[in-house]
DNA sequence: CCACCGAACCTAAAGCTATTAGGTTCGCAG
DNA sequence: CTGCGAACCTAATAGCTTTAGGTTCGGTGG
């Protein structure tokens, strides 16, 4: 049997594909070993343990998402940029549900310091700066944005909207409108 | 050894306590069996399988949350009621993190039809009706509300806010303000 | 009073999974 | 062409879920 010549990156990618195909919980060293035609224990040469592998998928997804967002918000501002950023998140969650699920677990310390995380934060801040919020409010706006987008997608992905009428697309539009309004009329520190 | 005289309810409660203490993933038939001084296989008399047990915890949590919300929003309206409902969610997530985590997984079909789920929906709608939205918009408002609350708490619980300054309490206030504004000035179907 | 019946519990076993320890082989640099 | 490191292997431990089938307890009807 020819050697598979695995690397950490190859294993991570395969794990991501497996997750997209069969769900995040399906990421298993056994399944990956089967996929590569290799013994399970061999994977430990490339990956510290299962948890570290999941962290790798997390970071991979973070980078891919940042790439998509960078493309999406280019040349846009305000509501257009907000919509582009949010839709990039939503498209990613739909097209790569397993990778997206990896983003829901707490980020590893190394991931927080990663290039991918930095880019995502920078892009989000760039979008928000179009709304000219007070500098001290940017962090609150970022948190609201992340909460709304991730919260909506989490409910949508796990079927809480139940494929029921009206379509969740309309709800999504309403959510984006609400965010746009919130950012446009953000309260100053005096008036609460 | 005296019999434990288990029931489905007793096992579910123990599972919930275990989850609050050691995390949702720690809900294990083995651990529960140890806790009751019983063989693992014996639990299968009371619970179809692990997945059904997690569904039971989900429904338990749903009922407890509905109880808290009912008390919290009594006699309040508009922003007061919104704040009470949201804070009830947040307090629950903090005091019972394991039970709250159980709510993040997709609801079982039987749970969707449960009394607890019905009460929670009714309470949420009652709160929203204070804002006098068009009837057809209630579902969108409900989705936005759920997305924002759950999304915020998910980020808060898994440490995405990093215990960093400024405190997430302020961000929470901003989020509630944004929701209140959104509900007060909800777009009609004409103006988008 | 007692036989019995169902619920509560048990033992045994199979089949996953992660993880560690230590040994083998391949390919390339010196 | 030697040797070294990376890639891979075998073997073993340990924990989890689930199924199959057997045992015992406590209350209920005869």
XYZ file of C-alpha atoms (C1' of nucleotides) in Angstrom:
444
model
C 0.000 0.000 0.000
C 1.511 3.314 -1.074
C 1.968 5.816 1.697
C -0.670 8.466 1.997
C 1.901 11.163 2.775
C -0.386 12.961 5.116
C 0.158 16.339 6.640
C -1.704 18.280 9.241
C -3.266 20.408 6.504
C -4.446 17.420 4.471
C -6.009 15.798 7.517
C -7.685 19.059 8.479
C -9.166 19.507 5.020
C -10.463 15.956 4.978
C -11.990 16.516 8.400
C -13.721 19.644 7.125
C -15.133 17.800 4.119
C -16.286 14.983 6.344
C -18.004 17.478 8.614
C -19.769 19.163 5.706
C -20.932 15.792 4.445
C -21.961 14.044 7.659
C -22.016 16.664 10.389
C -19.487 18.119 12.750
C -19.831 15.304 15.265
C -18.865 12.859 12.540
C -15.292 14.142 12.669
C -13.618 11.109 14.093
C -10.041 9.942 13.903
C -11.316 6.488 13.055
C -13.347 7.751 10.111
C -10.445 9.804 8.808
C -8.081 6.848 9.141
C -10.513 4.712 7.144
C -10.734 7.443 4.540
C -6.971 7.568 4.095
C -6.522 3.803 4.341
C -4.314 4.217 7.375
C -4.341 3.089 10.983
C -6.030 5.424 13.432
C -2.927 5.749 15.553
C -0.948 6.995 12.567
C -2.926 10.208 12.528
C -1.416 11.154 15.869
C 1.784 12.000 14.045
C 0.008 14.908 12.410
C -2.514 15.929 15.024
C -2.079 16.210 18.789
C -5.506 14.810 19.533
C -9.095 15.072 18.396
C -9.629 18.380 20.095
C -6.638 19.905 18.337
C -7.985 18.632 15.034
C -11.322 20.340 15.659
C -9.424 23.510 16.472
C -7.628 23.214 13.147
C -10.913 22.930 11.304
C -12.114 25.975 13.227
C -9.150 28.000 12.076
C -9.475 26.757 8.505
C -13.108 27.848 8.442
C -12.235 31.205 9.942
C -9.784 31.869 7.120
C -12.188 30.789 4.401
C -14.932 32.932 5.851
C -12.633 35.932 6.066
C -11.695 35.449 2.403
C -15.317 35.393 1.336
C -16.178 38.444 3.387
C -13.221 40.386 2.036
C -14.470 39.797 -1.490
C -18.087 40.466 -0.591
C -17.768 43.843 1.107
C -15.241 45.289 -1.324
C -16.432 48.668 -2.554
C -19.556 48.661 -0.432
C -20.510 50.680 2.604
C -23.203 50.920 5.235
C -26.198 48.720 4.595
C -24.713 47.287 1.397
C -21.593 46.245 3.257
C -23.611 44.937 6.190
C -25.739 42.839 3.851
C -22.693 41.555 2.020
C -20.961 40.558 5.248
C -24.032 38.894 6.674
C -24.874 37.084 3.451
C -21.310 35.824 3.227
C -21.779 34.305 6.674
C -25.094 32.798 5.689
C -23.863 31.381 2.398
C -20.928 29.859 4.178
C -23.136 28.268 6.809
C -25.323 26.759 4.096
C -22.606 25.594 1.760
C -20.256 24.363 4.457
C -22.425 23.440 7.428
C -19.776 21.292 9.062
C -17.079 23.925 8.821
C -19.548 26.510 10.059
C -20.425 24.328 13.025
C -16.729 24.215 13.880
C -16.889 27.977 14.363
C -19.498 27.597 17.095
C -17.148 25.969 19.539
C -14.841 28.166 21.628
C -11.759 29.283 19.743
C -8.443 27.882 20.863
C -5.974 30.392 22.265
C -3.777 30.000 19.198
C -6.748 30.596 16.924
C -7.587 33.832 18.685
C -4.102 35.059 17.830
C -4.246 33.680 14.286
C -4.019 35.613 11.064
C -7.499 34.441 10.069
C -9.084 35.748 13.254
C -7.322 39.063 12.864
C -8.548 39.492 9.317
C -12.126 38.682 10.270
C -12.071 41.234 13.076
C -10.500 43.840 10.811
C -13.124 43.291 8.118
C -15.956 43.528 10.605
C -14.576 46.725 12.069
C -14.061 48.139 8.590
C -17.713 47.539 7.803
C -18.854 49.059 11.084
C -16.704 52.155 10.714
C -18.952 53.195 7.844
C -21.577 53.895 10.468
C -19.303 56.299 12.342
C -20.102 55.004 15.803
C -18.193 56.352 18.799
C -14.939 54.427 19.098
C -15.913 52.985 22.477
C -19.145 51.626 21.027
C -17.514 49.597 18.280
C -17.039 46.599 20.519
C -20.705 46.571 21.510
C -21.784 46.860 17.897
C -19.456 44.014 16.954
C -20.951 41.834 19.646
C -24.513 42.619 18.582
C -23.642 41.876 14.971
C -22.021 38.565 15.811
C -24.812 37.570 18.150
C -27.532 38.293 15.626
C -25.850 36.648 12.661
C -24.673 33.564 14.498
C -27.876 33.288 16.465
C -30.004 33.476 13.361
C -27.921 30.969 11.459
C -27.857 28.601 14.414
C -31.640 28.617 14.585
C -31.915 28.274 10.820
C -29.400 25.444 10.547
C -30.868 23.326 13.299
C -34.325 23.680 11.861
C -35.915 25.864 14.530
C -37.647 27.832 11.809
C -39.183 24.601 10.707
C -39.240 25.215 6.949
C -42.501 26.952 7.679
C -44.065 29.876 5.934
C -43.139 32.633 5.831
C -39.711 31.881 4.489
C -36.766 32.617 6.695
C -35.412 34.777 3.860
C -37.901 37.456 4.816
C -36.935 37.150 8.479
C -33.325 37.548 7.438
C -34.141 40.785 5.631
C -35.899 42.044 8.739
C -32.922 41.161 10.905
C -30.551 43.018 8.607
C -32.847 46.024 8.579
C -32.925 45.995 12.358
C -29.131 45.886 12.517
C -28.796 48.673 9.966
C -31.209 50.813 11.948
C -29.402 50.031 15.180
C -26.061 51.069 13.735
C -27.472 54.197 12.101
C -29.122 55.422 15.286
C -26.737 54.000 17.863
C -27.332 55.547 21.297
C -24.632 57.915 22.473
C -23.254 57.469 25.969
C -25.319 60.347 27.360
C -28.814 59.372 26.182
C -28.229 55.953 27.671
C -27.985 -2.789 47.823
C -31.364 -1.100 48.005
C -33.001 -0.426 44.669
C -32.720 3.067 43.372
C -36.287 3.075 42.112
C -35.478 5.187 39.144
C -37.920 6.781 36.788
C -37.496 8.638 33.579
C -38.006 11.926 35.425
C -35.411 11.159 38.094
C -32.841 10.187 35.490
C -33.587 13.321 33.464
C -33.155 15.571 36.495
C -29.873 13.915 37.411
C -28.709 14.359 33.846
C -29.575 18.050 33.991
C -27.657 18.512 37.230
C -24.708 16.654 35.814
C -24.777 18.898 32.756
C -24.859 22.046 34.881
C -21.948 20.782 36.917
C -19.673 19.318 34.247
C -21.011 20.430 30.898
C -23.598 19.148 28.492
C -21.229 16.678 26.862
C -20.690 15.090 30.259
C -24.190 13.637 30.132
C -23.289 10.021 29.810
C -25.250 6.920 30.671
C -22.150 5.561 32.347
C -21.793 8.587 34.593
C -25.467 8.508 35.531
C -25.277 4.804 36.296
C -22.300 5.431 38.570
C -24.205 8.229 40.250
C -27.161 5.980 41.011
C -25.027 2.968 41.891
C -26.591 0.974 39.099
C -25.405 -0.811 35.975
C -25.381 1.250 32.804
C -27.657 -1.135 30.979
C -30.304 -0.744 33.667
C -30.928 2.820 32.594
C -32.295 1.589 29.309
C -35.447 0.587 31.147
C -36.188 4.248 31.690
C -34.671 5.900 28.661
C -34.769 4.758 25.042
C -31.187 5.790 24.364
C -28.786 8.647 25.019
C -30.348 10.854 22.395
C -33.796 10.480 23.945
C -32.317 11.395 27.318
C -30.850 14.587 25.901
C -34.252 15.357 24.416
C -35.785 14.909 27.855
C -33.332 17.371 29.357
C -34.181 19.762 26.539
C -37.868 19.607 27.363
C -37.211 19.946 31.089
C -35.191 23.083 30.461
C -37.850 24.477 28.171
C -40.439 24.159 30.916
C -38.228 25.712 33.573
C -37.382 28.603 31.292
C -41.043 29.187 30.480
C -41.834 29.266 34.204
C -39.184 31.875 34.867
C -40.279 34.022 31.954
C -43.907 33.878 33.014
C -42.973 35.253 36.418
C -40.567 37.819 34.979
C -42.818 39.522 32.450
C -45.922 39.611 34.637
C -47.329 43.128 34.741
C -44.740 44.544 32.391
C -44.992 45.763 28.806
C -42.817 46.913 25.933
C -39.228 47.469 26.879
C -39.757 46.377 30.476
C -41.244 43.121 29.325
C -38.554 42.670 26.686
C -35.845 43.200 29.272
C -37.516 40.833 31.715
C -37.828 38.105 29.096
C -34.279 38.509 27.872
C -32.823 38.665 31.378
C -34.727 35.545 32.330
C -33.022 33.799 29.418
C -29.655 35.149 30.440
C -30.030 34.272 34.112
C -31.065 30.791 33.149
C -28.071 30.360 30.861
C -25.765 31.466 33.661
C -27.316 29.550 36.501
C -27.994 26.397 34.510
C -25.422 26.310 31.738
C -25.858 22.612 31.073
C -29.619 22.793 30.823
C -29.309 25.865 28.650
C -26.891 24.057 26.360
C -29.505 21.343 25.957
C -31.752 23.969 24.398
C -29.241 24.626 21.639
C -29.686 21.262 20.015
C -32.627 20.733 17.638
C -35.871 20.057 19.451
C -37.344 16.599 19.116
C -40.668 16.382 17.326
C -42.412 15.550 20.575
C -40.809 18.532 22.272
C -42.080 20.875 19.584
C -45.609 19.731 20.410
C -44.998 19.843 24.170
C -46.769 21.985 26.694
C -43.504 23.686 27.628
C -42.815 24.743 24.049
C -46.324 26.053 23.670
C -46.053 28.151 26.814
C -42.735 29.635 25.753
C -44.122 30.625 22.366
C -47.226 32.106 23.955
C -45.192 34.167 26.403
C -42.938 35.473 23.673
C -45.899 36.439 21.523
C -47.571 38.083 24.488
C -44.503 40.239 25.037
C -44.286 41.158 21.360
C -47.941 42.061 21.075
C -47.230 45.064 23.290
C -45.393 46.524 20.301
C -48.474 46.232 18.081
C -46.655 44.866 15.067
C -48.659 43.750 12.031
C -49.835 40.204 12.629
C -47.811 38.853 9.693
C -44.651 40.373 11.131
C -44.874 38.647 14.498
C -43.050 35.586 13.250
C -40.152 37.655 11.938
C -39.911 39.561 15.188
C -39.933 36.311 17.122
C -37.109 34.968 15.019
C -35.041 38.117 15.435
C -35.613 38.046 19.167
C -34.613 34.415 19.485
C -31.609 34.843 17.243
C -30.292 37.828 19.151
C -30.818 36.412 22.614
C -29.513 32.952 21.875
C -26.714 34.262 19.721
C -25.565 36.659 22.413
C -25.706 34.063 25.145
C -23.906 31.501 23.011
C -21.037 33.917 22.445
C -21.023 34.905 26.102
C -21.105 31.348 27.436
C -18.330 30.022 25.234
C -16.100 32.924 26.156
C -16.030 34.737 22.826
C -16.271 38.025 24.680
C -13.128 37.042 26.489
C -13.938 38.560 29.888
C -12.488 41.665 28.370
C -13.362 45.256 29.009
C -15.866 46.638 28.436
C -18.118 44.279 30.303
C -20.585 42.274 28.304
C -23.304 43.744 30.524
C -23.053 46.975 28.601
C -23.183 45.103 25.297
C -26.280 43.341 26.561
C -27.964 46.671 27.264
C -27.098 47.838 23.771
C -28.557 44.686 22.276
C -31.797 45.115 24.198
C -32.003 48.734 23.131
C -31.527 47.709 19.534
C -34.303 45.136 19.811
C -36.635 47.621 21.496
C -35.985 50.140 18.741
C -36.488 47.513 16.078
C -39.838 46.506 17.511
C -40.985 50.093 18.028
C -40.164 51.127 14.480
C -40.766 47.858 12.669
C -40.915 48.393 8.903
C -44.368 48.046 7.393
C -44.746 45.899 4.309
C -44.882 48.949 2.025
C -41.711 50.776 3.065
C -39.764 47.601 2.453
C -51.334 -16.223 52.942
C -49.230 -16.941 48.681
C -48.480 -17.382 43.897
C -47.554 -14.529 40.323
C -46.499 -10.678 37.312
C -44.384 -6.681 35.848
C -41.055 -3.416 36.754
C -36.457 -2.758 38.236
C -32.241 -4.434 38.082
C -28.280 -7.567 36.686
C -24.491 -10.060 33.774
C -22.393 -10.666 29.424
C -20.969 -9.308 25.191
C -20.175 -6.743 20.845
C -18.701 -2.798 18.600
C -17.510 1.821 18.526
C -14.236 5.445 20.009
C -9.621 7.917 21.764
C -5.111 7.540 23.164
C -0.356 5.801 24.419
C 3.903 3.054 23.754
C 7.041 1.353 21.093
C 8.648 -0.789 16.740
C 9.337 -0.679 11.425
C 10.170 1.260 6.809
C 10.675 4.678 3.399
C 13.174 8.389 1.131
C 16.412 11.746 0.980
C 20.642 14.549 2.536
C 25.328 14.298 3.539
C 25.613 4.300 0.824
C 24.797 5.433 5.540
C 21.916 7.090 8.582
C 18.258 9.909 10.271
C 13.749 11.642 10.613
C 9.178 11.441 9.170
C 5.485 8.375 8.089
C 3.418 4.514 9.235
C 2.432 0.136 11.869
C 1.008 -3.290 15.753
C -0.601 -3.894 20.230
C -2.885 -2.645 24.160
C -5.757 0.022 27.527
C -9.744 2.240 28.674
C -14.343 4.417 28.218
C -18.748 4.770 25.974
C -23.341 2.852 23.864
C -26.371 -0.562 22.993
C -28.572 -5.304 22.757
C -29.940 -9.825 24.670
C -31.462 -12.366 28.023
C -31.706 -13.685 32.971
C -32.846 -12.568 38.122
C -35.201 -10.373 42.044
C -38.242 -7.326 44.351
C -42.766 -5.669 45.801
C -47.383 -5.327 45.486
C -51.971 -7.449 43.967
C -55.684 -10.865 43.169
C -57.305 -15.319 44.452
